DNA sequence: GGTCGCCTGGTA
DNA sequence: TACCAGGCGACC
């Protein structure tokens, strides 16, 4: 479930439940999670109070009043379930955070790729993230500057969290469609005008999704993602799916032409 | 810069 | 049975 709007939604729900509350018990239920964080570290969380809950990109940070930070990333499938400490655990419960007031937060994640880490106080988190999409300091000029050093395809560059924090595979495809940019265009070659369109598109697709949730049942508002073989909503083209960096990209080869690479006749196969 | 592995499930 | 999955870090 996680891209920025979904994580934002999760963070807000988490904040409403746990800010100011005292931790009673934190448990990791899956071997992959236990491998990352030891039992002793978890035990020491007891009695700490949650000072504030913050999102940075797709990371969720629970700041404790002693400066420690519980750091959660949902990866592909994670989500929060809020219930009471004696309720039966959901099938894919991977971690639980129980609080003194009886609130229980369950990390549910069928694929078990989510991560939970505890950072010591006064320690840099090392998230290495770029600006948030709505950061006013993220101007077209600055984004172009960032992209100017990248010889990768623009779709691949957009998934790099150091370029823009929080953008994921769905919205990268959606934004490129909206801006009419070929996802295979080389990032460094995009003009300032094109980057300006791209930034507007990124903000628009995220804006549209905030508070929403793109499950399969509800993704009717997606223009290209998961629409391979279906008609483009803007032209007579047909949505195609290609692989970039091991991920699926959906796009319309007919109307997403900005930045498209010219292929020489010789490379194309020698026809005159 | 590109590919693979992590995990496990849903779906064609 | 095979393929695909909203992410990311390790590896060549």
PDB file of C-alpha atoms (C1' of nucleotides) in Angstrom:
ATOM      1  CA  UNK A   1       0.000   0.000   0.000  1.00  0.00           C
ATOM      2  CA  UNK A   2       2.781   2.455   0.419  1.00  0.00           C
ATOM      3  CA  UNK A   3       3.365   5.511  -1.585  1.00  0.00           C
ATOM      4  CA  UNK A   4       3.493   8.942  -0.076  1.00  0.00           C
ATOM      5  CA  UNK A   5      -0.249   9.631   0.197  1.00  0.00           C
ATOM      6  CA  UNK A   6      -0.907   6.242   1.753  1.00  0.00           C
ATOM      7  CA  UNK A   7       1.945   6.608   4.205  1.00  0.00           C
ATOM      8  CA  UNK A   8       0.739  10.089   5.081  1.00  0.00           C
ATOM      9  CA  UNK A   9      -2.650   8.651   5.817  1.00  0.00           C
ATOM     10  CA  UNK A  10      -1.085   5.921   7.971  1.00  0.00           C
ATOM     11  CA  UNK A  11       1.033   8.430   9.875  1.00  0.00           C
ATOM     12  CA  UNK A  12      -1.945  10.609  10.674  1.00  0.00           C
ATOM     13  CA  UNK A  13      -3.867   7.655  12.021  1.00  0.00           C
ATOM     14  CA  UNK A  14      -0.862   6.554  14.047  1.00  0.00           C
ATOM     15  CA  UNK A  15      -0.280  10.032  15.420  1.00  0.00           C
ATOM     16  CA  UNK A  16      -3.881  10.361  16.560  1.00  0.00           C
ATOM     17  CA  UNK A  17      -3.614   7.099  18.475  1.00  0.00           C
ATOM     18  CA  UNK A  18      -0.218   7.178  20.103  1.00  0.00           C
ATOM     19  CA  UNK A  19       1.129  10.706  20.467  1.00  0.00           C
ATOM     20  CA  UNK A  20       1.674  11.330  24.167  1.00  0.00           C
ATOM     21  CA  UNK A  21       1.105   7.670  25.075  1.00  0.00           C
ATOM     22  CA  UNK A  22       3.488   5.479  27.026  1.00  0.00           C
ATOM     23  CA  UNK A  23       4.881   2.308  25.469  1.00  0.00           C
ATOM     24  CA  UNK A  24       4.066  -0.866  27.338  1.00  0.00           C
ATOM     25  CA  UNK A  25       5.373  -3.577  25.051  1.00  0.00           C
ATOM     26  CA  UNK A  26       6.833  -3.879  21.552  1.00  0.00           C
ATOM     27  CA  UNK A  27       7.002  -7.272  19.868  1.00  0.00           C
ATOM     28  CA  UNK A  28       8.340  -8.430  16.544  1.00  0.00           C
ATOM     29  CA  UNK A  29       6.558 -11.499  15.240  1.00  0.00           C
ATOM     30  CA  UNK A  30       8.452 -12.401  12.081  1.00  0.00           C
ATOM     31  CA  UNK A  31      12.030 -13.771  11.862  1.00  0.00           C
ATOM     32  CA  UNK A  32      13.038 -11.157   9.288  1.00  0.00           C
ATOM     33  CA  UNK A  33      12.119  -8.388  11.728  1.00  0.00           C
ATOM     34  CA  UNK A  34      13.734 -10.074  14.712  1.00  0.00           C
ATOM     35  CA  UNK A  35      16.956 -10.310  12.741  1.00  0.00           C
ATOM     36  CA  UNK A  36      17.116  -6.508  12.514  1.00  0.00           C
ATOM     37  CA  UNK A  37      16.257  -5.532  16.069  1.00  0.00           C
ATOM     38  CA  UNK A  38      17.192  -7.440  19.192  1.00  0.00           C
ATOM     39  CA  UNK A  39      14.994  -8.381  22.112  1.00  0.00           C
ATOM     40  CA  UNK A  40      16.977  -6.237  24.553  1.00  0.00           C
ATOM     41  CA  UNK A  41      16.474  -3.131  22.434  1.00  0.00           C
ATOM     42  CA  UNK A  42      12.740  -3.734  22.373  1.00  0.00           C
ATOM     43  CA  UNK A  43      12.555  -4.323  26.124  1.00  0.00           C
ATOM     44  CA  UNK A  44      14.213  -0.992  26.764  1.00  0.00           C
ATOM     45  CA  UNK A  45      11.377   0.789  24.974  1.00  0.00           C
ATOM     46  CA  UNK A  46       9.015   0.070  27.853  1.00  0.00           C
ATOM     47  CA  UNK A  47       7.985   3.177  29.730  1.00  0.00           C
ATOM     48  CA  UNK A  48       9.081   5.629  27.052  1.00  0.00           C
ATOM     49  CA  UNK A  49       6.575   8.230  25.959  1.00  0.00           C
ATOM     50  CA  UNK A  50       5.811   9.106  22.348  1.00  0.00           C
ATOM     51  CA  UNK A  51       6.731  12.742  21.789  1.00  0.00           C
ATOM     52  CA  UNK A  52       5.698  13.007  18.160  1.00  0.00           C
ATOM     53  CA  UNK A  53       5.091  11.019  15.009  1.00  0.00           C
ATOM     54  CA  UNK A  54       6.617  12.171  11.750  1.00  0.00           C
ATOM     55  CA  UNK A  55       6.692  11.135   8.109  1.00  0.00           C
ATOM     56  CA  UNK A  56       9.725  11.645   5.918  1.00  0.00           C
ATOM     57  CA  UNK A  57       9.243  10.314   2.411  1.00  0.00           C
ATOM     58  CA  UNK A  58       7.820   6.847   2.941  1.00  0.00           C
ATOM     59  CA  UNK A  59       9.460   6.477   6.362  1.00  0.00           C
ATOM     60  CA  UNK A  60       7.510   6.732   9.603  1.00  0.00           C
ATOM     61  CA  UNK A  61       9.355   8.043  12.637  1.00  0.00           C
ATOM     62  CA  UNK A  62       8.067   7.661  16.172  1.00  0.00           C
ATOM     63  CA  UNK A  63      10.105  10.115  18.240  1.00  0.00           C
ATOM     64  CA  UNK A  64      10.295   9.157  21.923  1.00  0.00           C
ATOM     65  CA  UNK A  65      10.697  11.740  24.656  1.00  0.00           C
ATOM     66  CA  UNK A  66      14.215  10.502  25.424  1.00  0.00           C
ATOM     67  CA  UNK A  67      15.362  11.117  21.851  1.00  0.00           C
ATOM     68  CA  UNK A  68      15.200   7.559  20.585  1.00  0.00           C
ATOM     69  CA  UNK A  69      13.334   6.963  17.345  1.00  0.00           C
ATOM     70  CA  UNK A  70      11.279   3.953  16.328  1.00  0.00           C
ATOM     71  CA  UNK A  71      11.551   3.854  12.565  1.00  0.00           C
ATOM     72  CA  UNK A  72       9.065   1.955  10.419  1.00  0.00           C
ATOM     73  CA  UNK A  73       8.976   1.413   6.666  1.00  0.00           C
ATOM     74  CA  UNK A  74       6.017  -0.361   5.079  1.00  0.00           C
ATOM     75  CA  UNK A  75       7.862  -1.301   1.867  1.00  0.00           C
ATOM     76  CA  UNK A  76       5.321  -2.986  -0.421  1.00  0.00           C
ATOM     77  CA  UNK A  77       2.415  -4.150   1.693  1.00  0.00           C
ATOM     78  CA  UNK A  78       2.605  -2.815   5.215  1.00  0.00           C
ATOM     79  CA  UNK A  79      -0.257  -1.120   7.006  1.00  0.00           C
ATOM     80  CA  UNK A  80      -1.404  -0.325  10.518  1.00  0.00           C
ATOM     81  CA  UNK A  81      -4.270  -1.970  12.303  1.00  0.00           C
ATOM     82  CA  UNK A  82      -5.489  -0.370  15.516  1.00  0.00           C
ATOM     83  CA  UNK A  83      -7.201  -2.571  18.063  1.00  0.00           C
ATOM     84  CA  UNK A  84      -7.202  -3.484  21.726  1.00  0.00           C
ATOM     85  CA  UNK A  85      -4.438  -5.410  23.454  1.00  0.00           C
ATOM     86  CA  UNK A  86      -6.519  -8.532  23.933  1.00  0.00           C
ATOM     87  CA  UNK A  87      -8.008  -8.791  20.440  1.00  0.00           C
ATOM     88  CA  UNK A  88      -6.964 -11.776  18.301  1.00  0.00           C
ATOM     89  CA  UNK A  89      -4.089 -10.873  15.980  1.00  0.00           C
ATOM     90  CA  UNK A  90      -4.768 -10.538  12.268  1.00  0.00           C
ATOM     91  CA  UNK A  91      -3.385 -13.278  10.041  1.00  0.00           C
ATOM     92  CA  UNK A  92      -0.416 -11.258   8.773  1.00  0.00           C
ATOM     93  CA  UNK A  93       0.531  -9.465  11.978  1.00  0.00           C
ATOM     94  CA  UNK A  94       4.293  -8.881  11.915  1.00  0.00           C
ATOM     95  CA  UNK A  95       4.791  -6.584  14.907  1.00  0.00           C
ATOM     96  CA  UNK A  96       2.767  -5.126  17.764  1.00  0.00           C
ATOM     97  CA  UNK A  97       3.155  -1.917  19.738  1.00  0.00           C
ATOM     98  CA  UNK A  98       1.128  -1.938  22.924  1.00  0.00           C
ATOM     99  CA  UNK A  99       0.553   1.179  25.021  1.00  0.00           C
ATOM    100  CA  UNK A 100      -0.253   1.744  28.663  1.00  0.00           C
ATOM    101  CA  UNK A 101      -3.701   3.103  27.815  1.00  0.00           C
ATOM    102  CA  UNK A 102      -4.707  -0.202  26.191  1.00  0.00           C
ATOM    103  CA  UNK A 103      -4.198   0.858  22.588  1.00  0.00           C
ATOM    104  CA  UNK A 104      -2.493  -1.679  20.375  1.00  0.00           C
ATOM    105  CA  UNK A 105      -0.970  -0.936  17.001  1.00  0.00           C
ATOM    106  CA  UNK A 106      -0.415  -3.923  14.745  1.00  0.00           C
ATOM    107  CA  UNK A 107       1.898  -3.895  11.748  1.00  0.00           C
ATOM    108  CA  UNK A 108       0.136  -6.003   9.146  1.00  0.00           C
ATOM    109  CA  UNK A 109       2.165  -7.074   6.140  1.00  0.00           C
ATOM    110  CA  UNK A 110       1.473 -10.224   4.155  1.00  0.00           C
ATOM    111  CA  UNK A 111       4.830 -10.138   2.412  1.00  0.00           C
ATOM    112  CA  UNK A 112       6.830  -9.414   5.548  1.00  0.00           C
ATOM    113  CA  UNK A 113       9.095  -6.925   3.804  1.00  0.00           C
ATOM    114  CA  UNK A 114       8.348  -4.075   6.200  1.00  0.00           C
ATOM    115  CA  UNK A 115      11.100  -2.935   8.535  1.00  0.00           C
ATOM    116  CA  UNK A 116      11.144  -1.777  12.155  1.00  0.00           C
ATOM    117  CA  UNK A 117      14.297  -0.256  13.578  1.00  0.00           C
ATOM    118  CA  UNK A 118      15.155   1.564  16.803  1.00  0.00           C
ATOM    119  CA  UNK A 119      17.642   4.407  16.584  1.00  0.00           C
ATOM    120  CA  UNK A 120      19.577   5.607  19.615  1.00  0.00           C
ATOM    121  CA  UNK A 121      19.162   9.216  20.715  1.00  0.00           C
ATOM    122  CA  UNK A 122      21.278  11.838  18.998  1.00  0.00           C
ATOM    123  CA  UNK A 123      22.073   9.498  16.133  1.00  0.00           C
ATOM    124  CA  UNK A 124      21.585  10.571  12.521  1.00  0.00           C
ATOM    125  CA  UNK A 125      18.970   8.412  10.819  1.00  0.00           C
ATOM    126  CA  UNK A 126      20.786   8.409   7.502  1.00  0.00           C
ATOM    127  CA  UNK A 127      17.612   8.419   5.442  1.00  0.00           C
ATOM    128  CA  UNK A 128      19.313  10.181   2.516  1.00  0.00           C
ATOM    129  CA  UNK A 129      16.121  11.642   1.099  1.00  0.00           C
ATOM    130  CA  UNK A 130      15.493  14.423  -1.369  1.00  0.00           C
ATOM    131  CA  UNK A 131      12.894  17.151  -0.845  1.00  0.00           C
ATOM    132  CA  UNK A 132       9.240  16.352  -0.287  1.00  0.00           C
ATOM    133  CA  UNK A 133       7.109  16.892  -3.407  1.00  0.00           C
ATOM    134  CA  UNK A 134       5.404  19.918  -1.888  1.00  0.00           C
ATOM    135  CA  UNK A 135       8.520  21.508  -0.462  1.00  0.00           C
ATOM    136  CA  UNK A 136       8.446  25.111  -1.748  1.00  0.00           C
ATOM    137  CA  UNK A 137      12.203  24.926  -2.150  1.00  0.00           C
ATOM    138  CA  UNK A 138      11.709  22.215  -4.747  1.00  0.00           C
ATOM    139  CA  UNK A 139      11.600  24.452  -7.806  1.00  0.00           C
ATOM    140  CA  UNK A 140      11.746  23.358 -11.435  1.00  0.00           C
ATOM    141  CA  UNK A 141      15.246  24.816 -11.553  1.00  0.00           C
ATOM    142  CA  UNK A 142      16.384  22.791  -8.602  1.00  0.00           C
ATOM    143  CA  UNK A 143      14.776  19.581  -9.864  1.00  0.00           C
ATOM    144  CA  UNK A 144      16.394  20.051 -13.240  1.00  0.00           C
ATOM    145  CA  UNK A 145      19.716  20.593 -11.533  1.00  0.00           C
ATOM    146  CA  UNK A 146      19.282  17.296  -9.661  1.00  0.00           C
ATOM    147  CA  UNK A 147      18.306  15.465 -12.841  1.00  0.00           C
ATOM    148  CA  UNK A 148      21.090  17.010 -14.868  1.00  0.00           C
ATOM    149  CA  UNK A 149      23.641  14.618 -13.425  1.00  0.00           C
ATOM    150  CA  UNK A 150      21.624  11.501 -14.136  1.00  0.00           C
ATOM    151  CA  UNK A 151      22.053   9.473 -17.276  1.00  0.00           C
ATOM    152  CA  UNK A 152      19.247   7.084 -16.296  1.00  0.00           C
ATOM    153  CA  UNK A 153      15.761   6.979 -17.726  1.00  0.00           C
ATOM    154  CA  UNK A 154      13.489   9.567 -16.114  1.00  0.00           C
ATOM    155  CA  UNK A 155      11.150   6.927 -14.680  1.00  0.00           C
ATOM    156  CA  UNK A 156      14.062   5.253 -12.924  1.00  0.00           C
ATOM    157  CA  UNK A 157      15.324   8.618 -11.649  1.00  0.00           C
ATOM    158  CA  UNK A 158      11.922   9.453 -10.169  1.00  0.00           C
ATOM    159  CA  UNK A 159      11.964   6.283  -8.077  1.00  0.00           C
ATOM    160  CA  UNK A 160      15.276   7.337  -6.531  1.00  0.00           C
ATOM    161  CA  UNK A 161      14.264   8.775  -3.158  1.00  0.00           C
ATOM    162  CA  UNK A 162      17.199  11.182  -3.255  1.00  0.00           C
ATOM    163  CA  UNK A 163      15.555  12.997  -6.163  1.00  0.00           C
ATOM    164  CA  UNK A 164      12.118  13.431  -4.608  1.00  0.00           C
ATOM    165  CA  UNK A 165      11.150  11.760  -1.355  1.00  0.00           C
ATOM    166  CA  UNK A 166       8.072   9.588  -1.386  1.00  0.00           C
ATOM    167  CA  UNK A 167       7.431   9.083  -5.072  1.00  0.00           C
ATOM    168  CA  UNK A 168       6.752   5.442  -5.957  1.00  0.00           C
ATOM    169  CA  UNK A 169       6.081   3.244  -8.937  1.00  0.00           C
ATOM    170  CA  UNK A 170       2.413   4.105  -9.396  1.00  0.00           C
ATOM    171  CA  UNK A 171       2.689   7.867  -9.204  1.00  0.00           C
ATOM    172  CA  UNK A 172       5.886   7.972 -11.240  1.00  0.00           C
ATOM    173  CA  UNK A 173       3.986   6.400 -14.142  1.00  0.00           C
ATOM    174  CA  UNK A 174       0.956   8.599 -13.507  1.00  0.00           C
ATOM    175  CA  UNK A 175       2.963  11.818 -13.376  1.00  0.00           C
ATOM    176  CA  UNK A 176       4.871  11.034 -16.569  1.00  0.00           C
ATOM    177  CA  UNK A 177       1.613  10.325 -18.384  1.00  0.00           C
ATOM    178  CA  UNK A 178       0.115  13.565 -17.160  1.00  0.00           C
ATOM    179  CA  UNK A 179       3.178  15.524 -18.274  1.00  0.00           C
ATOM    180  CA  UNK A 180       3.280  13.649 -21.631  1.00  0.00           C
ATOM    181  CA  UNK A 181       6.866  12.589 -21.038  1.00  0.00           C
ATOM    182  CA  UNK A 182       8.290   9.364 -22.430  1.00  0.00           C
ATOM    183  CA  UNK A 183       9.371   7.319 -19.384  1.00  0.00           C
ATOM    184  CA  UNK A 184      12.429   6.187 -21.360  1.00  0.00           C
ATOM    185  CA  UNK A 185      13.702   9.741 -21.810  1.00  0.00           C
ATOM    186  CA  UNK A 186      17.136  10.287 -20.272  1.00  0.00           C
ATOM    187  CA  UNK A 187      16.682  12.373 -17.109  1.00  0.00           C
ATOM    188  CA  UNK A 188      19.571  14.718 -17.822  1.00  0.00           C
ATOM    189  CA  UNK A 189      18.231  15.682 -21.262  1.00  0.00           C
ATOM    190  CA  UNK A 190      14.889  17.097 -20.126  1.00  0.00           C
ATOM    191  CA  UNK A 191      14.455  20.821 -20.716  1.00  0.00           C
ATOM    192  CA  UNK A 192      13.547  23.208 -17.946  1.00  0.00           C
ATOM    193  CA  UNK A 193      10.082  23.621 -19.461  1.00  0.00           C
ATOM    194  CA  UNK A 194       9.599  19.853 -19.424  1.00  0.00           C
ATOM    195  CA  UNK A 195      10.806  19.545 -15.854  1.00  0.00           C
ATOM    196  CA  UNK A 196       8.388  22.292 -14.887  1.00  0.00           C
ATOM    197  CA  UNK A 197       5.517  20.288 -16.399  1.00  0.00           C
ATOM    198  CA  UNK A 198       6.771  17.174 -14.653  1.00  0.00           C
ATOM    199  CA  UNK A 199       6.860  18.846 -11.256  1.00  0.00           C
ATOM    200  CA  UNK A 200       3.338  20.180 -11.727  1.00  0.00           C
ATOM    201  CA  UNK A 201       2.195  16.697 -12.707  1.00  0.00           C
ATOM    202  CA  UNK A 202       3.859  15.053  -9.714  1.00  0.00           C
ATOM    203  CA  UNK A 203       2.180  17.487  -7.366  1.00  0.00           C
ATOM    204  CA  UNK A 204      -1.161  17.008  -9.085  1.00  0.00           C
ATOM    205  CA  UNK A 205      -1.204  13.216  -8.896  1.00  0.00           C
ATOM    206  CA  UNK A 206      -0.144  13.235  -5.272  1.00  0.00           C
ATOM    207  CA  UNK A 207      -2.663  15.914  -4.444  1.00  0.00           C
ATOM    208  CA  UNK A 208      -5.413  13.900  -6.076  1.00  0.00           C
ATOM    209  CA  UNK A 209      -4.496  10.813  -4.113  1.00  0.00           C
ATOM    210  CA  UNK A 210      -3.980  12.287  -0.668  1.00  0.00           C
ATOM    211  CA  UNK A 211      -6.360  10.705   1.724  1.00  0.00           C
ATOM    212  CA  UNK A 212      -7.255   8.173  -0.891  1.00  0.00           C
ATOM    213  CA  UNK A 213      -6.000   4.714  -1.327  1.00  0.00           C
ATOM    214  CA  UNK A 214      -5.139   2.886  -4.484  1.00  0.00           C
ATOM    215  CA  UNK A 215      -6.254  -0.641  -3.855  1.00  0.00           C
ATOM    216  CA  UNK A 216      -7.234  -2.629  -6.903  1.00  0.00           C
ATOM    217  CA  UNK A 217     -10.880  -2.090  -6.179  1.00  0.00           C
ATOM    218  CA  UNK A 218     -10.447   1.654  -6.038  1.00  0.00           C
ATOM    219  CA  UNK A 219      -7.916   2.570  -8.651  1.00  0.00           C
ATOM    220  CA  UNK A 220     -10.384   3.788 -11.231  1.00  0.00           C
ATOM    221  CA  UNK A 221      -8.771   7.192 -10.944  1.00  0.00           C
ATOM    222  CA  UNK A 222      -5.450   5.926 -12.187  1.00  0.00           C
ATOM    223  CA  UNK A 223      -4.850   6.965 -15.785  1.00  0.00           C
ATOM    224  CA  UNK A 224      -2.167   4.479 -16.826  1.00  0.00           C
ATOM    225  CA  UNK A 225      -1.014   2.256 -14.006  1.00  0.00           C
ATOM    226  CA  UNK A 226      -2.139  -1.347 -14.455  1.00  0.00           C
ATOM    227  CA  UNK A 227      -3.995  -0.451 -17.667  1.00  0.00           C
ATOM    228  CA  UNK A 228      -1.872  -2.392 -20.161  1.00  0.00           C
ATOM    229  CA  UNK A 229      -3.736  -2.989 -23.415  1.00  0.00           C
ATOM    230  CA  UNK A 230      -6.477  -0.521 -22.570  1.00  0.00           C
ATOM    231  CA  UNK A 231      -7.149   2.719 -24.404  1.00  0.00           C
ATOM    232  CA  UNK A 232      -5.327   5.887 -23.472  1.00  0.00           C
ATOM    233  CA  UNK A 233      -7.655   8.393 -21.830  1.00  0.00           C
ATOM    234  CA  UNK A 234      -6.146  11.243 -23.831  1.00  0.00           C
ATOM    235  CA  UNK A 235      -5.558   9.929 -27.333  1.00  0.00           C
ATOM    236  CA  UNK A 236      -6.204   6.920 -29.566  1.00  0.00           C
ATOM    237  CA  UNK A 237      -3.163   5.095 -28.253  1.00  0.00           C
ATOM    238  CA  UNK A 238      -3.020   1.870 -26.267  1.00  0.00           C
ATOM    239  CA  UNK A 239      -1.342   1.714 -22.864  1.00  0.00           C
ATOM    240  CA  UNK A 240       1.856  -0.326 -22.928  1.00  0.00           C
ATOM    241  CA  UNK A 241       3.830  -1.965 -20.158  1.00  0.00           C
ATOM    242  CA  UNK A 242       7.609  -2.105 -20.168  1.00  0.00           C
ATOM    243  CA  UNK A 243      10.192  -3.031 -17.544  1.00  0.00           C
ATOM    244  CA  UNK A 244      12.556  -0.386 -16.198  1.00  0.00           C
ATOM    245  CA  UNK A 245      14.939  -1.167 -13.409  1.00  0.00           C
ATOM    246  CA  UNK A 246      13.068  -4.384 -12.773  1.00  0.00           C
ATOM    247  CA  UNK A 247       9.764  -2.599 -12.263  1.00  0.00           C
ATOM    248  CA  UNK A 248       6.742  -2.222 -14.503  1.00  0.00           C
ATOM    249  CA  UNK A 249       6.183   1.104 -16.220  1.00  0.00           C
ATOM    250  CA  UNK A 250       2.860   1.867 -17.885  1.00  0.00           C
ATOM    251  CA  UNK A 251       2.654   4.565 -20.530  1.00  0.00           C
ATOM    252  CA  UNK A 252       1.064   5.632 -23.785  1.00  0.00           C
ATOM    253  CA  UNK A 253       3.625   5.389 -26.596  1.00  0.00           C
ATOM    254  CA  UNK A 254       1.463   7.628 -28.730  1.00  0.00           C
ATOM    255  CA  UNK A 255       1.060  10.758 -26.636  1.00  0.00           C
ATOM    256  CA  UNK A 256       3.989  10.498 -24.202  1.00  0.00           C
ATOM    257  CA  UNK A 257       6.626  11.677 -26.597  1.00  0.00           C
ATOM    258  CA  UNK A 258       8.416  14.495 -24.811  1.00  0.00           C
ATOM    259  CA  UNK A 259      12.077  13.660 -24.413  1.00  0.00           C
ATOM    260  CA  UNK A 260      11.738  10.592 -26.587  1.00  0.00           C
ATOM    261  CA  UNK A 261      15.051   9.330 -27.786  1.00  0.00           C
ATOM    262  CA  UNK A 262      15.687   9.510 -31.504  1.00  0.00           C
ATOM    263  CA  UNK A 263      16.845   6.211 -32.880  1.00  0.00           C
ATOM    264  CA  UNK A 264      19.050   6.404 -35.936  1.00  0.00           C
ATOM    265  CA  UNK A 265      17.947   4.685 -39.101  1.00  0.00           C
ATOM    266  CA  UNK A 266      20.941   2.407 -38.982  1.00  0.00           C
ATOM    267  CA  UNK A 267      20.042   1.186 -35.512  1.00  0.00           C
ATOM    268  CA  UNK A 268      16.427   0.799 -36.457  1.00  0.00           C
ATOM    269  CA  UNK A 269      17.331  -1.904 -38.925  1.00  0.00           C
ATOM    270  CA  UNK A 270      18.802  -0.318 -42.003  1.00  0.00           C
ATOM    271  CA  UNK A 271      15.624   0.382 -43.916  1.00  0.00           C
ATOM    272  CA  UNK A 272      15.910   3.509 -45.973  1.00  0.00           C
TER     273      UNK A 272
ATOM    274  C1'  DG B   1      24.401   1.615 -14.220  1.00  0.00           C
ATOM    275  C1'  DG B   2      21.759  -2.774 -14.173  1.00  0.00           C
ATOM    276  C1'  DT B   3      20.109  -7.192 -11.658  1.00  0.00           C
ATOM    277  C1'  DC B   4      18.905  -9.936  -7.841  1.00  0.00           C
ATOM    278  C1'  DG B   5      17.065 -11.111  -3.436  1.00  0.00           C
ATOM    279  C1'  DC B   6      14.191 -10.385   0.308  1.00  0.00           C
ATOM    280  C1'  DC B   7       9.128 -12.769   1.617  1.00  0.00           C
ATOM    281  C1'  DT B   8       4.592 -14.371   0.668  1.00  0.00           C
ATOM    282  C1'  DG B   9       0.448 -13.876  -1.440  1.00  0.00           C
ATOM    283  C1'  DG B  10      -3.086 -13.142  -5.266  1.00  0.00           C
ATOM    284  C1'  DT B  11      -4.301 -14.110  -9.803  1.00  0.00           C
ATOM    285  C1'  DA B  12      -4.297 -15.672 -14.764  1.00  0.00           C
TER     286       DA B  12
ATOM    287  C1'  DT C   1       2.117 -23.602 -12.539  1.00  0.00           C
ATOM    288  C1'  DA C   2       3.886 -19.320 -13.716  1.00  0.00           C
ATOM    289  C1'  DC C   3       4.003 -14.659 -13.166  1.00  0.00           C
ATOM    290  C1'  DC C   4       3.387 -10.436 -10.882  1.00  0.00           C
ATOM    291  C1'  DA C   5       3.411  -7.277  -6.847  1.00  0.00           C
ATOM    292  C1'  DG C   6       2.713  -0.010  -4.439  1.00  0.00           C
ATOM    293  C1'  DG C   7      10.378  -0.840  -2.140  1.00  0.00           C
ATOM    294  C1'  DC C   8      14.839  -0.895  -1.375  1.00  0.00           C
ATOM    295  C1'  DG C   9      19.524  -2.469  -0.365  1.00  0.00           C
ATOM    296  C1'  DA C  10      23.358  -5.498  -1.767  1.00  0.00           C
ATOM    297  C1'  DC C  11      25.894  -6.816  -5.373  1.00  0.00           C
ATOM    298  C1'  DC C  12      28.580  -6.918  -9.926  1.00  0.00           C
TER     299       DC C  12
END
